[in-house]
PDB file of C-alpha atoms in Angstrom:
ATOM      1  CA  MET A   1       2.155 -20.255  13.623  1.00 43.00           C
ATOM      2  CA  GLN A   2       4.755 -19.113  11.148  1.00 46.00           C
ATOM      3  CA  THR A   3       1.800 -18.476   8.546  1.00 49.00           C
ATOM      4  CA  ARG A   4       0.255 -16.485  11.037  1.00 50.00           C
ATOM      5  CA  ARG A   5       3.331 -14.445  11.406  1.00 44.00           C
ATOM      6  CA  PHE A   6       4.310 -14.061   7.821  1.00 47.00           C
ATOM      7  CA  ILE A   7       0.673 -12.594   7.284  1.00 48.00           C
ATOM      8  CA  ARG A   8       1.039 -10.243  10.028  1.00 47.00           C
ATOM      9  CA  THR A   9       4.289  -9.286   8.544  1.00 43.00           C
ATOM     10  CA  LEU A  10       2.717  -8.889   4.882  1.00 50.00           C
ATOM     11  CA  PHE A  11       0.070  -6.699   6.437  1.00 49.00           C
ATOM     12  CA  ALA A  12       2.391  -4.501   8.218  1.00 44.00           C
ATOM     13  CA  LEU A  13       4.883  -4.027   5.124  1.00 47.00           C
ATOM     14  CA  ALA A  14       1.400  -3.177   3.067  1.00 52.00           C
ATOM     15  CA  LEU A  15       0.396  -0.540   5.105  1.00 45.00           C
ATOM     16  CA  ALA A  16       4.039   0.527   5.644  1.00 43.00           C
ATOM     17  CA  ALA A  17       4.405   1.645   1.966  1.00 51.00           C
ATOM     18  CA  PRO A  18       3.970   5.028   2.141  1.00 51.00           C
ATOM     19  CA  LEU A  19       0.893   5.828   0.051  1.00 49.00           C
ATOM     20  CA  ALA A  20       1.293   9.552  -0.331  1.00 48.00           C
ATOM     21  CA  ALA A  21       5.157   9.551  -0.806  1.00 51.00           C
ATOM     22  CA  HIS A  22       4.532   8.608  -4.562  1.00 54.00           C
ATOM     23  CA  ALA A  23       1.326  10.542  -5.060  1.00 54.00           C
ATOM     24  CA  SER A  24       2.789  12.566  -7.855  1.00 59.00           C
ATOM     25  CA  LEU A  25       3.103   9.561  -9.836  1.00 66.00           C
ATOM     26  CA  LEU A  26      -0.597  10.135 -10.356  1.00 80.00           C
ATOM     27  CA  GLY A  27      -0.336  14.008 -11.171  1.00 81.00           C
ATOM     28  CA  THR A  28      -1.289  15.379  -7.768  1.00 85.00           C
ATOM     29  CA  ARG A  29       0.295  17.809  -5.554  1.00 87.00           C
ATOM     30  CA  ASP A  30       3.199  18.076  -3.592  1.00 86.00           C
ATOM     31  CA  GLY A  31       3.578  18.880   0.248  1.00 88.00           C
ATOM     32  CA  GLU A  32       2.040  16.852   3.197  1.00 90.00           C
ATOM     33  CA  TRP A  33      -0.592  14.081   2.710  1.00 87.00           C
ATOM     34  CA  LYS A  34      -2.743  12.288   5.529  1.00 90.00           C
ATOM     35  CA  ASP A  35      -3.200   8.836   5.240  1.00 88.00           C
ATOM     36  CA  THR A  36      -5.765   6.511   6.656  1.00 89.00           C
ATOM     37  CA  ALA A  37      -5.234   2.424   6.006  1.00 86.00           C
ATOM     38  CA  THR A  38      -7.569  -0.020   7.266  1.00 86.00           C
ATOM     39  CA  ALA A  39      -7.105  -3.946   6.265  1.00 83.00           C
ATOM     40  CA  SER A  40      -9.732  -6.316   7.002  1.00 84.00           C
ATOM     41  CA  GLY A  41     -10.176 -10.147   6.115  1.00 81.00           C
ATOM     42  CA  THR A  42      -9.233 -13.533   7.660  1.00 76.00           C
ATOM     43  CA  GLY A  43      -5.755 -13.088   7.804  1.00 62.00           C
ATOM     44  CA  MET A  44      -6.142 -10.625  10.542  1.00 64.00           C
ATOM     45  CA  GLY A  45      -4.973 -12.580  13.715  1.00 63.00           C
ATOM     46  CA  ALA A  46      -6.537 -14.242  16.505  1.00 63.00           C
ATOM     47  CA  ASP A  47      -9.324 -11.718  17.327  1.00 72.00           C
ATOM     48  CA  GLY A  48      -9.981 -11.085  13.450  1.00 71.00           C
ATOM     49  CA  LYS A  49     -10.649  -7.356  13.907  1.00 81.00           C
ATOM     50  CA  PRO A  50     -10.429  -4.823  10.927  1.00 84.00           C
ATOM     51  CA  ARG A  51      -6.392  -2.778  11.813  1.00 82.00           C
ATOM     52  CA  THR A  52      -6.636   1.094  10.717  1.00 85.00           C
ATOM     53  CA  ARG A  53      -3.238   2.844  10.963  1.00 83.00           C
ATOM     54  CA  MET A  54      -2.874   6.880  10.270  1.00 86.00           C
ATOM     55  CA  ALA A  55      -0.101   8.899   9.142  1.00 85.00           C
ATOM     56  CA  ARG A  56       1.414  11.903   7.407  1.00 87.00           C
ATOM     57  CA  GLU A  57       3.887  11.781   4.279  1.00 83.00           C
ATOM     58  CA  CYS A  58       5.778  13.907   2.243  1.00 82.00           C
ATOM     59  CA  HIS A  59       6.114  13.819  -1.311  1.00 76.00           C
ATOM     60  CA  LYS A  60       7.632  15.694  -4.535  1.00 71.00           C
ATOM     61  CA  HIS A  61       7.461  15.492  -7.869  1.00 63.00           C
ATOM     62  CA  THR A  62      10.796  14.288  -8.060  1.00 58.00           C
ATOM     63  CA  ASP A  63       9.540  10.622  -6.604  1.00 57.00           C
ATOM     64  CA  SER A  64       9.226   7.923  -9.452  1.00 62.00           C
ATOM     65  CA  MET A  65       7.623   4.810 -10.640  1.00 64.00           C
ATOM     66  CA  ASP A  66      10.762   3.181 -10.179  1.00 66.00           C
ATOM     67  CA  ALA A  67      11.583   4.279  -6.712  1.00 68.00           C
ATOM     68  CA  TYR A  68       7.597   2.902  -5.825  1.00 66.00           C
ATOM     69  CA  LEU A  69       8.248  -0.603  -7.347  1.00 68.00           C
ATOM     70  CA  LYS A  70      11.627  -0.871  -5.642  1.00 70.00           C
ATOM     71  CA  SER A  71       9.882   0.062  -2.166  1.00 68.00           C
ATOM     72  CA  LEU A  72       7.442  -2.910  -3.138  1.00 68.00           C
ATOM     73  CA  ASN A  73       9.978  -5.210  -4.658  1.00 65.00           C
ATOM     74  CA  GLN A  74      12.147  -6.243  -1.407  1.00 71.00           C
ATOM     75  CA  ASP A  75      13.444  -9.206   0.393  1.00 73.00           C
ATOM     76  CA  ASN A  76      10.459 -12.020  -1.102  1.00 80.00           C
ATOM     77  CA  CYS A  77       8.144  -9.836  -3.069  1.00 81.00           C
ATOM     78  CA  LYS A  78       8.037  -9.119  -6.380  1.00 85.00           C
ATOM     79  CA  ALA A  79       6.003  -6.101  -7.987  1.00 83.00           C
ATOM     80  CA  LYS A  80       4.894  -5.196 -11.254  1.00 86.00           C
ATOM     81  CA  ILE A  81       2.632  -2.679 -12.714  1.00 86.00           C
ATOM     82  CA  VAL A  82      -0.536  -4.513 -14.732  1.00 91.00           C
ATOM     83  CA  ARG A  83      -2.008  -1.602 -16.196  1.00 92.00           C
ATOM     84  CA  GLN A  84      -1.525   2.646 -15.718  1.00 88.00           C
ATOM     85  CA  THR A  85      -2.994   5.844 -16.773  1.00 88.00           C
ATOM     86  CA  ALA A  86      -2.291   9.409 -15.562  1.00 86.00           C
ATOM     87  CA  ARG A  87      -4.587   9.121 -12.737  1.00 89.00           C
ATOM     88  CA  MET A  88      -4.246   5.367 -11.460  1.00 90.00           C
ATOM     89  CA  VAL A  89      -2.153   2.416 -11.192  1.00 87.00           C
ATOM     90  CA  GLU A  90      -2.666  -1.526 -10.792  1.00 89.00           C
ATOM     91  CA  VAL A  91       0.261  -3.762  -9.365  1.00 87.00           C
ATOM     92  CA  GLU A  92       0.204  -6.973  -8.841  1.00 90.00           C
ATOM     93  CA  LEU A  93       2.374  -8.547  -5.725  1.00 85.00           C
ATOM     94  CA  THR A  94       3.310 -11.627  -4.965  1.00 87.00           C
ATOM     95  CA  CYS A  95       5.480 -12.673  -1.777  1.00 83.00           C
ATOM     96  CA  THR A  96       6.830 -15.664  -0.524  1.00 83.00           C
ATOM     97  CA  ASP A  97       7.461 -17.006   3.461  1.00 76.00           C
ATOM     98  CA  PRO A  98      10.975 -16.623   3.478  1.00 73.00           C
ATOM     99  CA  GLU A  99      10.727 -20.011   5.003  1.00 74.00           C
ATOM    100  CA  GLY A 100       9.128 -21.147   1.810  1.00 74.00           C
ATOM    101  CA  LYS A 101       5.828 -22.256   3.651  1.00 75.00           C
ATOM    102  CA  GLY A 102       3.723 -19.867   2.281  1.00 82.00           C
ATOM    103  CA  ARG A 103       2.464 -17.370  -0.353  1.00 86.00           C
ATOM    104  CA  MET A 104       0.685 -14.232  -0.903  1.00 84.00           C
ATOM    105  CA  HIS A 105      -0.659 -12.975  -3.898  1.00 89.00           C
ATOM    106  CA  GLY A 106      -2.197  -9.698  -4.077  1.00 88.00           C
ATOM    107  CA  LEU A 107      -3.639  -6.920  -6.248  1.00 90.00           C
ATOM    108  CA  MET A 108      -3.483  -3.075  -5.480  1.00 87.00           C
ATOM    109  CA  LYS A 109      -4.906  -0.409  -7.070  1.00 90.00           C
ATOM    110  CA  MET A 110      -4.206   3.164  -6.730  1.00 88.00           C
ATOM    111  CA  GLN A 111      -6.166   5.855  -7.719  1.00 91.00           C
ATOM    112  CA  ALA A 112      -6.213   9.923  -8.111  1.00 90.00           C
ATOM    113  CA  LEU A 113      -9.826  11.170  -7.417  1.00 94.00           C
ATOM    114  CA  SER A 114      -8.777  14.765  -7.976  1.00 93.00           C
ATOM    115  CA  ASP A 115      -5.126  16.567  -7.321  1.00 90.00           C
ATOM    116  CA  THR A 116      -5.523  16.487  -3.805  1.00 92.00           C
ATOM    117  CA  HIS A 117      -7.313  12.889  -2.811  1.00 93.00           C
ATOM    118  CA  ILE A 118      -6.242   9.563  -3.596  1.00 90.00           C
ATOM    119  CA  VAL A 119      -7.451   6.119  -2.619  1.00 91.00           C
ATOM    120  CA  LEU A 120      -6.205   2.712  -2.437  1.00 88.00           C
ATOM    121  CA  GLU A 121      -7.853  -0.916  -2.352  1.00 90.00           C
ATOM    122  CA  ALA A 122      -6.347  -4.144  -2.547  1.00 87.00           C
ATOM    123  CA  GLU A 123      -6.937  -7.550  -2.106  1.00 89.00           C
ATOM    124  CA  GLU A 124      -4.520 -10.259  -0.788  1.00 86.00           C
ATOM    125  CA  THR A 125      -4.953 -14.038  -1.022  1.00 87.00           C
ATOM    126  CA  TYR A 126      -2.625 -16.402   0.886  1.00 83.00           C
ATOM    127  CA  SER A 127      -1.979 -20.160   0.076  1.00 86.00           C
ATOM    128  CA  SER A 128      -3.646 -20.883   3.449  1.00 83.00           C
ATOM    129  CA  GLY A 129      -6.588 -19.772   2.177  1.00 86.00           C
ATOM    130  CA  GLU A 130      -7.308 -16.750   4.366  1.00 84.00           C
ATOM    131  CA  LYS A 131      -7.692 -13.508   2.411  1.00 86.00           C
ATOM    132  CA  MET A 132      -7.077  -9.682   3.387  1.00 84.00           C
ATOM    133  CA  GLN A 133      -8.445  -6.537   2.222  1.00 86.00           C
ATOM    134  CA  VAL A 134      -6.523  -2.985   2.854  1.00 86.00           C
ATOM    135  CA  LYS A 135      -8.341  -0.060   1.545  1.00 89.00           C
ATOM    136  CA  SER A 136      -6.382   3.435   1.924  1.00 88.00           C
ATOM    137  CA  ASP A 137      -7.809   7.396   1.944  1.00 92.00           C
ATOM    138  CA  SER A 138      -5.231   9.780   1.397  1.00 89.00           C
ATOM    139  CA  HIS A 139      -5.482  13.624   1.551  1.00 93.00           C
ATOM    140  CA  TRP A 140      -3.439  16.523   0.587  1.00 93.00           C
ATOM    141  CA  VAL A 141      -2.699  18.428   3.677  1.00 93.00           C
ATOM    142  CA  SER A 142      -0.435  21.492   3.202  1.00 93.00           C
ATOM    143  CA  ASP A 143       2.399  22.556   0.452  1.00 91.00           C
ATOM    144  CA  THR A 144       4.456  22.312   3.470  1.00 91.00           C
ATOM    145  CA  CYS A 145       5.811  19.522   5.035  1.00 87.00           C
ATOM    146  CA  THR A 146       5.958  19.123   8.628  1.00 82.00           C
ATOM    147  CA  LYS A 147       7.723  15.408   8.299  1.00 62.00           C
ATOM    148  CA  GLN A 148      10.192  14.807   6.334  1.00 53.00           C
TER     149      GLN A 148
END
């Protein structure tokens, strides 16, 4: 039960980490972005069905890689950049259960296909043997942000 709750918590964190809010790190446009993220895998809870979340985010070129890593380095998680170019970043993420009963290791790749389109893929493996994949597709909407 605790492991399932831990997995769901990490899933929520992974989807909540705002991809578009840090899009400028990859040379993309400022403004409002629409993001659709889907998670699937054996760590999806009792029904095993993929989960999808849509969100709108605002970003500016004042966002930094330090801020992005700080958003991932919370509580029991540690993130580090393993590879980076002007249009792509790969981040390794390791998290432990607050009770010390589980661990997750993942690799996330975020890539700007253009200045108005970003994709993210992440693979996570848990000490329980469960695996999860997260895919996100983010598109620039406008120069003006409706959500701050």
